[in-house]
Amino acid sequence: FDYLYSNDDTYTSAYTLAQLYAICMSDRYTDYLAVGDEIYIVLDTDAIADTSIIFQVYGFNHFELATEEGMAHVVFGMKGLLAGNKQMNPTSTNAGGWDSSNMRKWLNETIITVLPLMLQNMIRSVKVLASEGGQSAVITTSIDKLFLFSNAEVGFDISAVPYRDEVSSSANNVTFSLFVDNSSRIKKTYNGEGSAQYWWLRSPDASSTTYFRNVGGNGYAYSGNANTSSFVAFGFCV
């Protein structure tokens, strides 16, 4: 098969979307899914330039469910980057962190609506952790369906405060196993076939009141003013 699931008949799918959902919700998801497995989603929207998005399995049991029923079984994240760049905030501030960011609002109010309805209905609300910004180590909990990844989740500063606290203590791993070095953190537009770009993380820079962390086009750790534009790779849980 070409993908775990695709809504494009050009490709073969291992499962229907209903079967994939059933696997994710069962206790045997790791018998059928592996880190790096992909789903290919064709989009029908004018809201963004992308006509399709490839999502990969990033990991398992990483985010706590908003319903207090344990962990979401499977984390999916974009293989590449959305074609257009985006500010984290309209002004140069990281006050309030991810929870107060314009990026969070855009993902959970606009971008989720471009996904096929059946996929939207599969996505579970989870607790997303990030510092509150403003050089504070206080961690806020947001309830989200779509989210950006954190500094430690991609392998940066995994033992440093506050970044280490932006991952649930119940998570299987702090860093997703896809991210092993700078090369593995390089992301490109158009499902990985375009150009390498800077991409946002949800973590406010701990040493700044205006920066959020991001990943450079070379895979190294950087930071950028919240009102500058970087590219976006979002994730969700099932």
Tab-separated table of C-alpha atoms in Angstrom:
chain	number	residue	atom	x	y	z
A	1	PHE	CA	0.000	0.000	0.000
A	2	ASP	CA	1.045	3.607	-0.521
A	3	TYR	CA	-0.378	5.090	2.683
A	4	LEU	CA	-2.146	4.002	5.841
A	5	TYR	CA	-5.045	5.983	4.405
A	6	SER	CA	-5.585	8.307	1.458
A	7	ASN	CA	-8.693	10.028	0.167
A	8	ASP	CA	-7.050	10.215	-3.267
A	9	ASP	CA	-7.917	7.169	-5.385
A	10	THR	CA	-4.551	7.516	-7.133
A	11	TYR	CA	-2.996	5.829	-4.106
A	12	THR	CA	-3.669	2.555	-2.333
A	13	SER	CA	-4.620	2.574	1.352
A	14	ALA	CA	-3.968	-0.042	3.999
A	15	TYR	CA	-7.187	0.905	5.764
A	16	THR	CA	-10.362	2.852	5.328
A	17	LEU	CA	-10.585	5.940	7.514
A	18	ALA	CA	-13.086	4.146	9.756
A	19	GLN	CA	-10.695	1.215	10.146
A	20	LEU	CA	-7.800	3.555	10.933
A	21	TYR	CA	-9.902	5.261	13.596
A	22	ALA	CA	-10.850	1.915	15.106
A	23	ILE	CA	-7.188	0.895	15.260
A	24	CYS	CA	-6.181	4.157	16.931
A	25	MET	CA	-8.938	3.799	19.507
A	26	SER	CA	-8.189	0.150	20.274
A	27	ASP	CA	-5.563	-1.259	22.637
A	28	ARG	CA	-3.623	-2.770	19.734
A	29	TYR	CA	-2.670	0.376	17.807
A	30	THR	CA	1.059	-0.400	17.982
A	31	ASP	CA	0.399	-3.774	16.313
A	32	TYR	CA	-0.812	-1.971	13.191
A	33	LEU	CA	0.935	1.421	13.235
A	34	ALA	CA	4.590	2.446	13.361
A	35	VAL	CA	6.359	5.781	13.764
A	36	GLY	CA	6.781	7.296	10.310
A	37	ASP	CA	3.686	5.695	8.760
A	38	GLU	CA	1.831	8.211	6.596
A	39	ILE	CA	-1.660	9.326	5.647
A	40	TYR	CA	-2.311	11.450	2.554
A	41	ILE	CA	-5.163	13.940	2.739
A	42	VAL	CA	-6.450	15.849	-0.287
A	43	LEU	CA	-7.893	19.238	0.624
A	44	ASP	CA	-10.727	21.119	-1.062
A	45	THR	CA	-10.274	24.675	0.172
A	46	ASP	CA	-9.274	28.180	-0.822
A	47	ALA	CA	-8.220	29.038	2.733
A	48	ILE	CA	-4.629	27.854	2.195
A	49	ALA	CA	-2.436	27.212	-0.847
A	50	ASP	CA	-1.935	23.515	-0.120
A	51	THR	CA	-4.000	21.002	-2.068
A	52	SER	CA	-2.872	18.052	0.071
A	53	ILE	CA	-1.122	17.304	3.364
A	54	ILE	CA	0.864	14.217	4.325
A	55	PHE	CA	0.750	13.417	8.032
A	56	GLN	CA	3.111	10.980	9.714
A	57	VAL	CA	2.722	8.974	12.885
A	58	TYR	CA	4.979	10.926	15.271
A	59	GLY	CA	4.495	8.745	18.330
A	60	PHE	CA	2.194	7.202	20.889
A	61	ASN	CA	0.802	8.142	24.319
A	62	HIS	CA	2.271	11.618	24.398
A	63	PHE	CA	-0.630	13.998	25.117
A	64	GLU	CA	-3.172	13.683	27.909
A	65	LEU	CA	-6.801	13.651	26.853
A	66	ALA	CA	-8.859	16.686	27.831
A	67	THR	CA	-11.507	14.299	29.141
A	68	GLU	CA	-9.145	13.052	31.902
A	69	GLU	CA	-9.402	9.520	30.446
A	70	GLY	CA	-5.684	8.932	30.089
A	71	MET	CA	-3.491	9.476	27.045
A	72	ALA	CA	-4.410	9.936	23.403
A	73	HIS	CA	-3.057	6.842	21.693
A	74	VAL	CA	-1.578	8.228	18.469
A	75	VAL	CA	0.081	11.540	17.562
A	76	PHE	CA	0.106	12.601	13.908
A	77	GLY	CA	2.162	15.507	12.579
A	78	MET	CA	2.867	17.056	9.217
A	79	LYS	CA	5.654	15.534	7.125
A	80	GLY	CA	6.339	18.923	5.535
A	81	LEU	CA	5.184	22.502	6.005
A	82	LEU	CA	2.156	24.488	4.937
A	83	ALA	CA	2.993	26.435	1.808
A	84	GLY	CA	2.430	29.865	3.367
A	85	ASN	CA	4.227	31.400	6.323
A	86	LYS	CA	2.469	32.864	9.344
A	87	GLN	CA	3.084	35.129	12.328
A	88	MET	CA	2.805	33.664	15.804
A	89	ASN	CA	1.260	36.941	16.995
A	90	PRO	CA	0.400	40.241	15.270
A	91	THR	CA	2.710	42.090	17.700
A	92	SER	CA	6.208	41.342	18.951
A	93	THR	CA	5.300	39.618	22.222
A	94	ASN	CA	5.242	36.120	23.654
A	95	ALA	CA	3.109	37.155	26.649
A	96	GLY	CA	0.607	34.424	27.440
A	97	GLY	CA	2.651	31.931	25.458
A	98	TRP	CA	1.026	29.399	23.178
A	99	ASP	CA	-2.274	29.638	25.031
A	100	SER	CA	-2.769	33.309	24.079
A	101	SER	CA	-1.186	33.148	20.638
A	102	ASN	CA	-2.862	34.107	17.408
A	103	MET	CA	-1.340	30.963	15.879
A	104	ARG	CA	-3.270	28.729	18.268
A	105	LYS	CA	-6.526	30.484	17.423
A	106	TRP	CA	-5.850	30.237	13.675
A	107	LEU	CA	-5.106	26.514	13.808
A	108	ASN	CA	-8.100	25.603	15.962
A	109	GLU	CA	-10.649	27.910	14.352
A	110	THR	CA	-9.572	28.098	10.700
A	111	ILE	CA	-7.155	25.355	9.713
A	112	ILE	CA	-9.108	22.537	11.318
A	113	THR	CA	-12.055	23.423	9.079
A	114	VAL	CA	-10.036	22.741	5.888
A	115	LEU	CA	-9.596	19.094	6.870
A	116	PRO	CA	-12.190	16.561	5.664
A	117	LEU	CA	-15.117	16.401	8.078
A	118	MET	CA	-14.616	12.720	8.905
A	119	LEU	CA	-11.014	13.416	9.887
A	120	GLN	CA	-12.073	16.417	11.958
A	121	ASN	CA	-14.464	14.173	13.853
A	122	MET	CA	-11.669	11.692	14.636
A	123	ILE	CA	-9.352	14.269	16.203
A	124	ARG	CA	-9.378	14.317	19.991
A	125	SER	CA	-8.996	17.313	22.288
A	126	VAL	CA	-5.807	17.084	24.327
A	127	LYS	CA	-3.893	19.031	26.950
A	128	VAL	CA	-1.101	21.036	25.337
A	129	LEU	CA	1.580	22.379	27.670
A	130	ALA	CA	3.748	25.476	27.186
A	131	SER	CA	5.261	28.200	29.323
A	132	GLU	CA	3.270	31.395	29.691
A	133	GLY	CA	5.999	33.491	28.058
A	134	GLY	CA	7.463	36.708	29.362
A	135	GLN	CA	10.511	34.781	30.655
A	136	SER	CA	8.272	32.906	33.089
A	137	ALA	CA	8.694	29.223	33.922
A	138	VAL	CA	4.984	28.883	34.746
A	139	ILE	CA	3.344	26.256	32.529
A	140	THR	CA	-0.119	26.767	31.071
A	141	THR	CA	-2.424	24.005	29.849
A	142	SER	CA	-4.381	24.605	26.652
A	143	ILE	CA	-7.136	22.324	25.374
A	144	ASP	CA	-6.566	21.898	21.644
A	145	LYS	CA	-7.324	19.727	18.665
A	146	LEU	CA	-4.501	21.154	16.545
A	147	PHE	CA	-1.180	22.270	17.976
A	148	LEU	CA	2.433	23.065	17.195
A	149	PHE	CA	5.244	20.969	18.623
A	150	SER	CA	7.461	22.093	21.497
A	151	ASN	CA	11.169	22.728	21.848
A	152	ALA	CA	11.812	19.496	23.757
A	153	GLU	CA	9.495	17.407	21.552
A	154	VAL	CA	11.801	18.010	18.588
A	155	GLY	CA	14.918	17.350	20.677
A	156	PHE	CA	16.118	20.762	21.897
A	157	ASP	CA	16.973	21.603	25.536
A	158	ILE	CA	15.202	18.529	26.839
A	159	SER	CA	16.441	18.942	30.424
A	160	ALA	CA	16.235	22.755	30.618
A	161	VAL	CA	13.505	24.700	32.415
A	162	PRO	CA	10.860	25.481	31.240
A	163	TYR	CA	11.183	23.388	28.069
A	164	ARG	CA	11.291	20.035	29.876
A	165	ASP	CA	7.992	20.898	31.566
A	166	GLU	CA	6.193	21.483	28.257
A	167	VAL	CA	5.802	17.704	27.906
A	168	SER	CA	3.440	15.651	30.049
A	169	SER	CA	5.150	13.644	32.781
A	170	SER	CA	3.005	10.716	31.562
A	171	ALA	CA	4.331	10.860	27.987
A	172	ASN	CA	6.108	7.801	26.606
A	173	ASN	CA	9.039	9.975	25.512
A	174	VAL	CA	10.025	13.619	25.832
A	175	THR	CA	11.259	13.817	22.226
A	176	PHE	CA	9.498	12.178	19.303
A	177	SER	CA	11.772	9.493	17.876
A	178	LEU	CA	11.508	10.987	14.371
A	179	PHE	CA	13.807	13.787	15.532
A	180	VAL	CA	17.281	12.381	16.084
A	181	ASP	CA	19.520	15.132	14.668
A	182	ASN	CA	19.459	18.413	12.770
A	183	SER	CA	18.951	16.686	9.443
A	184	SER	CA	15.815	14.947	10.710
A	185	ARG	CA	14.374	18.310	11.803
A	186	ILE	CA	14.594	19.876	8.341
A	187	LYS	CA	11.114	20.395	6.916
A	188	LYS	CA	10.121	21.509	3.445
A	189	THR	CA	6.979	22.897	1.883
A	190	TYR	CA	4.680	20.844	-0.365
A	191	ASN	CA	4.837	17.633	1.659
A	192	GLY	CA	8.614	17.695	1.780
A	193	GLU	CA	9.111	18.244	-1.937
A	194	GLY	CA	9.541	22.048	-1.818
A	195	SER	CA	12.107	24.256	-0.131
A	196	ALA	CA	13.444	23.987	3.416
A	197	GLN	CA	12.140	26.747	5.680
A	198	TYR	CA	12.117	27.962	9.269
A	199	TRP	CA	9.154	26.482	11.165
A	200	TRP	CA	7.515	27.550	14.411
A	201	LEU	CA	7.484	25.700	17.717
A	202	ARG	CA	4.904	26.505	20.389
A	203	SER	CA	7.557	27.239	23.035
A	204	PRO	CA	8.184	30.858	24.027
A	205	ASP	CA	11.909	31.588	24.198
A	206	ALA	CA	12.731	31.413	27.917
A	207	SER	CA	15.238	34.275	27.684
A	208	SER	CA	12.973	36.688	25.809
A	209	THR	CA	9.665	38.511	26.117
A	210	THR	CA	9.205	38.752	22.341
A	211	TYR	CA	10.522	35.515	20.792
A	212	PHE	CA	9.141	32.039	20.201
A	213	ARG	CA	11.398	29.112	19.391
A	214	ASN	CA	11.636	27.802	15.851
A	215	VAL	CA	13.605	25.329	13.753
A	216	GLY	CA	15.844	26.650	11.007
A	217	GLY	CA	15.971	25.483	7.424
A	218	ASN	CA	19.150	23.647	8.464
A	219	GLY	CA	17.419	21.866	11.358
A	220	TYR	CA	19.165	23.870	14.073
A	221	ALA	CA	17.447	25.625	16.995
A	222	TYR	CA	16.569	29.297	16.557
A	223	SER	CA	14.135	31.895	17.860
A	224	GLY	CA	12.110	34.546	16.074
A	225	ASN	CA	10.082	37.607	16.996
A	226	ALA	CA	6.446	36.626	17.409
A	227	ASN	CA	5.353	39.047	14.687
A	228	THR	CA	7.801	37.740	12.093
A	229	SER	CA	6.675	34.957	9.772
A	230	SER	CA	7.854	31.358	9.846
A	231	PHE	CA	6.281	28.254	8.364
A	232	VAL	CA	3.902	25.836	10.082
A	233	ALA	CA	3.909	22.106	10.806
A	234	PHE	CA	0.965	21.178	13.021
A	235	GLY	CA	-0.136	18.005	14.678
A	236	PHE	CA	-3.172	16.299	16.191
A	237	CYS	CA	-4.076	13.212	18.192
A	238	VAL	CA	-6.463	10.319	17.648
